[in-house]
JSON list of C-alpha atoms in Angstrom, two decimals:
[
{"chain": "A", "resi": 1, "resn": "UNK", "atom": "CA", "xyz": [10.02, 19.84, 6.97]},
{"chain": "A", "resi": 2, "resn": "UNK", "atom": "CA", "xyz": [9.12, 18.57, 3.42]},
{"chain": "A", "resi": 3, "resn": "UNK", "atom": "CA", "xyz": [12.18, 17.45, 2.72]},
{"chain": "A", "resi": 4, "resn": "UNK", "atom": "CA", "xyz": [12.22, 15.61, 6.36]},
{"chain": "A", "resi": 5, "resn": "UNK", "atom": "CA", "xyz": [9.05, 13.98, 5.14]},
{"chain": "A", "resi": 6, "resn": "UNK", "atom": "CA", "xyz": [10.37, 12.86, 1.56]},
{"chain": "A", "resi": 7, "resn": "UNK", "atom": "CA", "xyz": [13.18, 11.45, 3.35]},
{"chain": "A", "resi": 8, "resn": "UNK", "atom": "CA", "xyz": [11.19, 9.11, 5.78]},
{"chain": "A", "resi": 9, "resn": "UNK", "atom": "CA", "xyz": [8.80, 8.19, 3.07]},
{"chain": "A", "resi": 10, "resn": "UNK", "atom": "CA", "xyz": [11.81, 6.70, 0.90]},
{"chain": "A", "resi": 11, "resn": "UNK", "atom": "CA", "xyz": [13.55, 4.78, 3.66]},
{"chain": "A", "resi": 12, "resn": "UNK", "atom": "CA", "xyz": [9.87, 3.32, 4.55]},
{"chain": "A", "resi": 13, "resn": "UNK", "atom": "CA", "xyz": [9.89, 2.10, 0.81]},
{"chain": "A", "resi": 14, "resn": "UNK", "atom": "CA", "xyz": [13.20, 1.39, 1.47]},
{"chain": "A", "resi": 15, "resn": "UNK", "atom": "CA", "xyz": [12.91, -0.73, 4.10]},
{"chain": "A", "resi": 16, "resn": "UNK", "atom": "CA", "xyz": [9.62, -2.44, 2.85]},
{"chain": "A", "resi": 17, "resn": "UNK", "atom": "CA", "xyz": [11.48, -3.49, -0.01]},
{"chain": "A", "resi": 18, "resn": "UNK", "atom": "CA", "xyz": [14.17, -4.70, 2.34]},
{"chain": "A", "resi": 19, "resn": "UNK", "atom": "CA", "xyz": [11.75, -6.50, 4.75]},
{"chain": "A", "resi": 20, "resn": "UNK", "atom": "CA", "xyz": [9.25, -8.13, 1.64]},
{"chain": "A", "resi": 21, "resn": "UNK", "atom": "CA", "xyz": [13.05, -9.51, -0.25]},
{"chain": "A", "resi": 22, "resn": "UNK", "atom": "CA", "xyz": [14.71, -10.65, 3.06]},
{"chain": "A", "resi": 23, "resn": "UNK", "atom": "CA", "xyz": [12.21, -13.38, 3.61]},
{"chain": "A", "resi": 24, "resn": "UNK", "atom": "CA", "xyz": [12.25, -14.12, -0.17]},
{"chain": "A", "resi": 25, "resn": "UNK", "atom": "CA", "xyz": [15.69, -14.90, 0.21]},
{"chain": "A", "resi": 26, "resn": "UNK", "atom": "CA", "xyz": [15.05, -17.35, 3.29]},
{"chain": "A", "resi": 27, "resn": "UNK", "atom": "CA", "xyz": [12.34, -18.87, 1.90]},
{"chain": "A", "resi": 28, "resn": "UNK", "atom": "CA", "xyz": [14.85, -19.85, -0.91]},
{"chain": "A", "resi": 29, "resn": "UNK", "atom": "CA", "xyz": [17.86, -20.53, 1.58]},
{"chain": "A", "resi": 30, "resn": "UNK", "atom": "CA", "xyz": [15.30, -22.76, 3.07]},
{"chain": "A", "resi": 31, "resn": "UNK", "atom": "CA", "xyz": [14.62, -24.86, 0.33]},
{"chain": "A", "resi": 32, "resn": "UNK", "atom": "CA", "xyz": [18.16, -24.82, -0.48]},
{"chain": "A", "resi": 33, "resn": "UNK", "atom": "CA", "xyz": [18.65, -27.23, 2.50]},
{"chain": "A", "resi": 34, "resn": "UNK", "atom": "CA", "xyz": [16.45, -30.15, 0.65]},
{"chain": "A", "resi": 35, "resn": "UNK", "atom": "CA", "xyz": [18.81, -30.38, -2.66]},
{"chain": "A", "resi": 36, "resn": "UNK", "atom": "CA", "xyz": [21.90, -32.93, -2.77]},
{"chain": "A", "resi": 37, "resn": "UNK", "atom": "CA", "xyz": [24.77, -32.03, 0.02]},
{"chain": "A", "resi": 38, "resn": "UNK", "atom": "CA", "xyz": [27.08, -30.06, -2.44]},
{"chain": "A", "resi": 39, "resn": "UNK", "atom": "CA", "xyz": [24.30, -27.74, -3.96]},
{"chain": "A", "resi": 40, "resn": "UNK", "atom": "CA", "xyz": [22.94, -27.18, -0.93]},
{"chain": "A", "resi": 41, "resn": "UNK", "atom": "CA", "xyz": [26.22, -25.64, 0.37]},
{"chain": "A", "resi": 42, "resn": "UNK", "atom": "CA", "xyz": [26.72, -23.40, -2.63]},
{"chain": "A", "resi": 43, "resn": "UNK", "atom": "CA", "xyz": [23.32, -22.62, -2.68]},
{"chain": "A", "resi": 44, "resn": "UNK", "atom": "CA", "xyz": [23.65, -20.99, 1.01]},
{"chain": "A", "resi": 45, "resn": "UNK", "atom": "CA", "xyz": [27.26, -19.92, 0.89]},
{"chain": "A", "resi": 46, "resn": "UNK", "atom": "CA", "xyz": [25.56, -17.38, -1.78]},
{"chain": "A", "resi": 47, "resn": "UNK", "atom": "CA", "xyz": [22.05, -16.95, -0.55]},
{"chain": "A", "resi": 48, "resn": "UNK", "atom": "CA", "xyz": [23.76, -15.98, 2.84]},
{"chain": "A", "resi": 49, "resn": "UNK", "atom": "CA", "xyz": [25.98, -13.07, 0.94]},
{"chain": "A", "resi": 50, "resn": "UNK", "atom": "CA", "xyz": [22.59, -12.05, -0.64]},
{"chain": "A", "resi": 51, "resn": "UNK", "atom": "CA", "xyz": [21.01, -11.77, 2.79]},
{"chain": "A", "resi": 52, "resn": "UNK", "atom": "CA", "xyz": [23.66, -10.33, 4.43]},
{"chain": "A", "resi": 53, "resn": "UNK", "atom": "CA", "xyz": [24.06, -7.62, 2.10]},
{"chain": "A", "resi": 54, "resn": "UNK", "atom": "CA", "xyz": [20.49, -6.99, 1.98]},
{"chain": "A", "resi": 55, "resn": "UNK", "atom": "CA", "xyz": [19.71, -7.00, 5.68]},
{"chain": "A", "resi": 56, "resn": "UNK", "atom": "CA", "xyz": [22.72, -4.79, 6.85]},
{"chain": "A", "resi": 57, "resn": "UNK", "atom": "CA", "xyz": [23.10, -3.06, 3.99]},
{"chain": "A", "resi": 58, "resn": "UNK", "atom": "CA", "xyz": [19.87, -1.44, 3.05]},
{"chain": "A", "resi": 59, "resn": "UNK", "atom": "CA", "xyz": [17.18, -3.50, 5.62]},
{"chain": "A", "resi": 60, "resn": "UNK", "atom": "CA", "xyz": [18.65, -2.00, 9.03]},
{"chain": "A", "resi": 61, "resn": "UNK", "atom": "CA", "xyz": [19.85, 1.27, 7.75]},
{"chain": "A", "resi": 62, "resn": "UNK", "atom": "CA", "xyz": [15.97, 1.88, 6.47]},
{"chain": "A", "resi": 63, "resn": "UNK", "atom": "CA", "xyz": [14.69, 0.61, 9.38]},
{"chain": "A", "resi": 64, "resn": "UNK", "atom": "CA", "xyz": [17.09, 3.13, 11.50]},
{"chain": "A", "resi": 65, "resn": "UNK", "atom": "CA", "xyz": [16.90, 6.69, 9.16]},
{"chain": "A", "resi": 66, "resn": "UNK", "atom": "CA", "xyz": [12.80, 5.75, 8.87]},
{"chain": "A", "resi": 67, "resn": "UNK", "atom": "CA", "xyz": [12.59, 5.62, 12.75]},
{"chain": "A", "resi": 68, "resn": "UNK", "atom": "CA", "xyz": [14.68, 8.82, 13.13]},
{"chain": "A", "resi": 69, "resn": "UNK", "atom": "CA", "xyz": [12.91, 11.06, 10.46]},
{"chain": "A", "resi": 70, "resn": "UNK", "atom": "CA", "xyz": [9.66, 9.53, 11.89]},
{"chain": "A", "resi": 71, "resn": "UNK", "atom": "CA", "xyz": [10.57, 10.43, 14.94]},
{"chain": "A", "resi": 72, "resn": "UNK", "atom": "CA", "xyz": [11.61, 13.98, 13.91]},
{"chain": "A", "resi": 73, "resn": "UNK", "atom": "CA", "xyz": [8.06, 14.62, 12.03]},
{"chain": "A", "resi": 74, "resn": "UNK", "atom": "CA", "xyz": [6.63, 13.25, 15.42]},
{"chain": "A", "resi": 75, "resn": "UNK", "atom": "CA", "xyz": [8.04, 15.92, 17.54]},
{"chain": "A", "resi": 76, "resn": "UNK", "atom": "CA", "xyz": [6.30, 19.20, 15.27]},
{"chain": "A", "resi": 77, "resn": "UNK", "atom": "CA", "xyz": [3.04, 17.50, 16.64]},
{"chain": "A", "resi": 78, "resn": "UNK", "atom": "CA", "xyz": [1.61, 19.68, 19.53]},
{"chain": "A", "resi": 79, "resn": "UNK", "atom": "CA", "xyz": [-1.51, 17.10, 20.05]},
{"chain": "A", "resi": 80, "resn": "UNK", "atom": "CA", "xyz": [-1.08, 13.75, 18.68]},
{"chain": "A", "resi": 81, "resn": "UNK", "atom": "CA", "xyz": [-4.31, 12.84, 16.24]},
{"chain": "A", "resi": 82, "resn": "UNK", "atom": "CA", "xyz": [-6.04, 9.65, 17.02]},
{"chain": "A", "resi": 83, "resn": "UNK", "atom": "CA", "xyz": [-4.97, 7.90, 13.92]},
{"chain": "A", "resi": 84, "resn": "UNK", "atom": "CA", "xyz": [-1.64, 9.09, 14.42]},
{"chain": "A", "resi": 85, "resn": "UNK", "atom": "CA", "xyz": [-1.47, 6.86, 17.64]},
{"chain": "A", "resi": 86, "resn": "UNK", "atom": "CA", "xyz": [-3.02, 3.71, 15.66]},
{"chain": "A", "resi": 87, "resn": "UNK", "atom": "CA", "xyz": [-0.06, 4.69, 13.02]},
{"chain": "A", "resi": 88, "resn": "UNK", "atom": "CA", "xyz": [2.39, 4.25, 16.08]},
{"chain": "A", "resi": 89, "resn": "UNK", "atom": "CA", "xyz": [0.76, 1.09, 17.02]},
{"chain": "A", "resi": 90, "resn": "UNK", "atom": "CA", "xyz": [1.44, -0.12, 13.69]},
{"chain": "A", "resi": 91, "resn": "UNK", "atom": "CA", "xyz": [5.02, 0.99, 13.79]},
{"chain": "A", "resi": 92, "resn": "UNK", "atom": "CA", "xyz": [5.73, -1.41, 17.17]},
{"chain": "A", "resi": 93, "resn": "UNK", "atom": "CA", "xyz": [4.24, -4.30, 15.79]},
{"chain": "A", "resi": 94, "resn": "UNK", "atom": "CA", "xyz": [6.44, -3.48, 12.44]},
{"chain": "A", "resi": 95, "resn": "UNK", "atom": "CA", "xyz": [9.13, -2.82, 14.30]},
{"chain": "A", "resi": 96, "resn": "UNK", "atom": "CA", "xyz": [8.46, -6.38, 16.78]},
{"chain": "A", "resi": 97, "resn": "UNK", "atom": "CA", "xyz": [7.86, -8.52, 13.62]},
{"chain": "A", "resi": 98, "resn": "UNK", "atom": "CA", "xyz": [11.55, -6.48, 11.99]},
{"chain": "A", "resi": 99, "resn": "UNK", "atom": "CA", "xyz": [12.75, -8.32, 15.16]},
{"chain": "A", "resi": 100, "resn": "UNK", "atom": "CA", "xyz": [11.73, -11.43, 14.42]},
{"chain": "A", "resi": 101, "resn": "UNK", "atom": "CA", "xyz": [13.05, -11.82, 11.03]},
{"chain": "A", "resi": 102, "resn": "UNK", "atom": "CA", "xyz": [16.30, -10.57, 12.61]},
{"chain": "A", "resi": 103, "resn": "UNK", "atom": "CA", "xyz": [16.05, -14.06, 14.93]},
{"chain": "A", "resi": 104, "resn": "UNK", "atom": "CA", "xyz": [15.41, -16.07, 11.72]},
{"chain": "A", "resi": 105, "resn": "UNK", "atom": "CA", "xyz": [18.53, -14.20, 10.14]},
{"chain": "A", "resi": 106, "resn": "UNK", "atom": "CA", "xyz": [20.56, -15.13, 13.15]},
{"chain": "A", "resi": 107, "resn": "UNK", "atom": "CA", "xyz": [19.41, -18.67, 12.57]},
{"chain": "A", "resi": 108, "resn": "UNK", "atom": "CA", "xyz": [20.03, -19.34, 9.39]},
{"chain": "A", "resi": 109, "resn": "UNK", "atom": "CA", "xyz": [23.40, -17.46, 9.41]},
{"chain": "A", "resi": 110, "resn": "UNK", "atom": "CA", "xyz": [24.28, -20.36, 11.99]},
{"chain": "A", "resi": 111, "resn": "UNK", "atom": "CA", "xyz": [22.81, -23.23, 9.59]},
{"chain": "A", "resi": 112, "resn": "UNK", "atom": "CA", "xyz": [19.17, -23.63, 12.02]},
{"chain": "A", "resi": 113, "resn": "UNK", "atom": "CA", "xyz": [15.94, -23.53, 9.51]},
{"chain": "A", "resi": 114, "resn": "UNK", "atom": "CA", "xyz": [13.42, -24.12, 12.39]},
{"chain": "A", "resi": 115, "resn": "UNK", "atom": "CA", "xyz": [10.67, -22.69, 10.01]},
{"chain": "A", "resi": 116, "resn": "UNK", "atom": "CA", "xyz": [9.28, -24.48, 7.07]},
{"chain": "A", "resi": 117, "resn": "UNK", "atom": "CA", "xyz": [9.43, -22.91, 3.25]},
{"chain": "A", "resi": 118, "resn": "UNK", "atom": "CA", "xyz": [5.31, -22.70, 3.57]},
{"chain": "A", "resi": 119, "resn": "UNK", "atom": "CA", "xyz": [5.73, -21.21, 7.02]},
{"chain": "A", "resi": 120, "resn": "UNK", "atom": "CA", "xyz": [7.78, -18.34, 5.91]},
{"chain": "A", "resi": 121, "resn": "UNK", "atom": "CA", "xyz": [6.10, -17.78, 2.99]},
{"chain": "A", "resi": 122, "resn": "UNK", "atom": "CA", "xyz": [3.05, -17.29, 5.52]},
{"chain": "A", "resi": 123, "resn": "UNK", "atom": "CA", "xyz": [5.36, -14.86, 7.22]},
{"chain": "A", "resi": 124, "resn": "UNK", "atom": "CA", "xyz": [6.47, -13.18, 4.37]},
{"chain": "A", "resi": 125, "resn": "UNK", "atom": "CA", "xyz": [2.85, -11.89, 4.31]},
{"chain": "A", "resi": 126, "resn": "UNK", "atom": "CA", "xyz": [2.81, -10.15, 7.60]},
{"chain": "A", "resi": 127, "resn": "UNK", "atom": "CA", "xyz": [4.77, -7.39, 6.11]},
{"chain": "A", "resi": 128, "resn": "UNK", "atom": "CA", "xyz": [2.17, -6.71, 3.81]},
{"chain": "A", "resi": 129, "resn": "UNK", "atom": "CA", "xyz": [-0.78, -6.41, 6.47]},
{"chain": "A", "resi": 130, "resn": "UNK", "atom": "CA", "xyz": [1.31, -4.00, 8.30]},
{"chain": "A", "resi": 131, "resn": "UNK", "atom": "CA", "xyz": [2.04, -2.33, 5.02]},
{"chain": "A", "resi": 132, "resn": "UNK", "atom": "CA", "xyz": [-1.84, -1.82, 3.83]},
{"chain": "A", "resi": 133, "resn": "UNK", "atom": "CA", "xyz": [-2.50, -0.83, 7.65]},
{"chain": "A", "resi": 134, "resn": "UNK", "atom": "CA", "xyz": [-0.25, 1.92, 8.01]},
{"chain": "A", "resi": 135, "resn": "UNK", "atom": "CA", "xyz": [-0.88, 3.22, 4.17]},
{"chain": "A", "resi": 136, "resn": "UNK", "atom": "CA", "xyz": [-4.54, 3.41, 4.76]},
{"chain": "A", "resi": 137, "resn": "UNK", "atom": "CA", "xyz": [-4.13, 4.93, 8.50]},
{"chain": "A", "resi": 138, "resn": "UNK", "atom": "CA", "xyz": [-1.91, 7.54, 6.55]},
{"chain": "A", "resi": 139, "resn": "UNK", "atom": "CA", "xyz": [-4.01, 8.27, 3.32]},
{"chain": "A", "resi": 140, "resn": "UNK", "atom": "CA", "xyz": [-7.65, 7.93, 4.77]},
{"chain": "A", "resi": 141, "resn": "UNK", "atom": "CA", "xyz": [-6.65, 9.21, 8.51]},
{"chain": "A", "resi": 142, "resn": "UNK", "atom": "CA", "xyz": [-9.65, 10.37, 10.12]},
{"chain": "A", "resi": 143, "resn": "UNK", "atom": "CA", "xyz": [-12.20, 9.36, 7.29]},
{"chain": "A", "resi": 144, "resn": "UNK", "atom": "CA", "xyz": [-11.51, 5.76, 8.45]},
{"chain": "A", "resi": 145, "resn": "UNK", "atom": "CA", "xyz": [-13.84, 4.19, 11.24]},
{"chain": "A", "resi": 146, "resn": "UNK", "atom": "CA", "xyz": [-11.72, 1.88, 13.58]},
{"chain": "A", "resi": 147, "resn": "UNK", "atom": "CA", "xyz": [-14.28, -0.88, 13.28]},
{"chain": "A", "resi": 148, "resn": "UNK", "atom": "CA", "xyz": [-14.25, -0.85, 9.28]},
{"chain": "A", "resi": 149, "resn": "UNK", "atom": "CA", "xyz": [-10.62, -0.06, 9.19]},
{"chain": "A", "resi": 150, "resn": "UNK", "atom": "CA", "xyz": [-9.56, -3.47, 11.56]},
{"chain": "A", "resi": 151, "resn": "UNK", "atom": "CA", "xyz": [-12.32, -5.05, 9.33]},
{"chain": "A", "resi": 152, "resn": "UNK", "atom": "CA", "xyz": [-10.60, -4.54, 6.34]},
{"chain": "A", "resi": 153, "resn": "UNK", "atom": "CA", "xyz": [-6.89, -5.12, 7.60]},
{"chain": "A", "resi": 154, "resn": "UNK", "atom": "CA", "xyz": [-8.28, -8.61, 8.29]},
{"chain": "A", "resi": 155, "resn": "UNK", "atom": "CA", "xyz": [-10.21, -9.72, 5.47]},
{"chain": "A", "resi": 156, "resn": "UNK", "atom": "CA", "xyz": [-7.19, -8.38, 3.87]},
{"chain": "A", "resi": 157, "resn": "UNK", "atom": "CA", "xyz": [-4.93, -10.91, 5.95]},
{"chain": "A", "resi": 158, "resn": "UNK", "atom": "CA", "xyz": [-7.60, -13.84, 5.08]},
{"chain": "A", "resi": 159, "resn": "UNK", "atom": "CA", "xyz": [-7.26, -13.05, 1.20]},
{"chain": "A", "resi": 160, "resn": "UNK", "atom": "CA", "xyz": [-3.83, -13.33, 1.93]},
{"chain": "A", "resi": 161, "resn": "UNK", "atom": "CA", "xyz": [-3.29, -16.39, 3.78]},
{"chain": "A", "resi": 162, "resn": "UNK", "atom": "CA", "xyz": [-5.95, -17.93, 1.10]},
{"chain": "A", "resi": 163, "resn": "UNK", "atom": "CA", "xyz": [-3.49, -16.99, -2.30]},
{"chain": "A", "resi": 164, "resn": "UNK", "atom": "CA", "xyz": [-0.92, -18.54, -0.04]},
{"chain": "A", "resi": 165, "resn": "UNK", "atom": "CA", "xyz": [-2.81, -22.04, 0.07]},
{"chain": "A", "resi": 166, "resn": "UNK", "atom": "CA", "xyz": [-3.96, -21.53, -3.51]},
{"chain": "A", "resi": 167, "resn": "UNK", "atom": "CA", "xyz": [-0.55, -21.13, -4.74]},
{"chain": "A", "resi": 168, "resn": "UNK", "atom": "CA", "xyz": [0.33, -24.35, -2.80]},
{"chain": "A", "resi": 169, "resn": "UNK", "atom": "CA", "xyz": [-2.14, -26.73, -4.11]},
{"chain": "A", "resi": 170, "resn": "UNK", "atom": "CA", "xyz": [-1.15, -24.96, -7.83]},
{"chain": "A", "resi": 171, "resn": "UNK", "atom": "CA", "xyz": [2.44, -25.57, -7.77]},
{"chain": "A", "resi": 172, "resn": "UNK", "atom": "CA", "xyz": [1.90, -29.47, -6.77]}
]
């Protein structure tokens, strides 16, 4: 079963890298769209290998074997533990916002950039939360009160969101 567990934790790296570099890479695809015509199209003829290579070939496949070996740890549970449950809740939303970054890969395979560079860079973030949520849930388990533990996940988020309008008014 260790080895089971060694597994899932390096496809959950794995597919954090994947997930934090994906929306990198759009963010930059993105503003690829605002330079003259012909760099723009070289710009996201390659940006669009570097995606597609990232998000099939090591963002999905993480996603898949961390779900699977996750799944398999699940089942030696007799009684699922209480932060164990909040761990799975975490996993859904990961797994929801995985989905949505799979929509804005659709998108801007097909040349659509609904979302703005600042917008995804807020995005980008989301992956983090999730990240500190489920580490913390994992590490601290039971030690944790629910109330302090949502507490921190969202002054976390707020720290977050403020470095991201820091870094704005910085690079203008």
């Amino acid at each position: 079963m260790l080895y089971i567990k060694a597994l899932h934790v390096i496809f959950v790296v794995t597919w954090f890298s994947g997930l934090f570099y994906v929306v990198r890479l759009f963010i930059y695809n993105r503003e690829a769209q605002d330079k003259p015509p012909k760099e723009a199209l070289i710009l996201r003829n390659q940006y669009q290998i570097m995606i597609n290579r990232l998000w099939l070939g090591i963002t999905w496949p993480s996603a898949i074997l961390t779900f699977i070996l996750g799944s398999t740890l699940l089942s030696t549970y007799e009684n699922i533990p209480t932060w164990l449950w909040l761990k799975i809740c975490l996993i859904v939303g990961l797994f929801t916002y995985h989905g949505t970054l799979h929509y804005i890969y659709k998108q801007q395979k097909e040349g659509h950039f609904s979302l703005t560079s600042k917008q995804l860079r807020i995005w980008n973030e989301v992956a983090t939360v999730f990240l500190v949520g489920i580490v913390m849930l994992v590490i601290v388990r039971d030690s944790i009160s629910l109330l302090w533990g949502l507490l921190g996940i969202f002054l976390f988020a707020m720290v977050l969101l403020t470095s991201i309008q820091v870094y704005q008014r910085l690079r203008k």
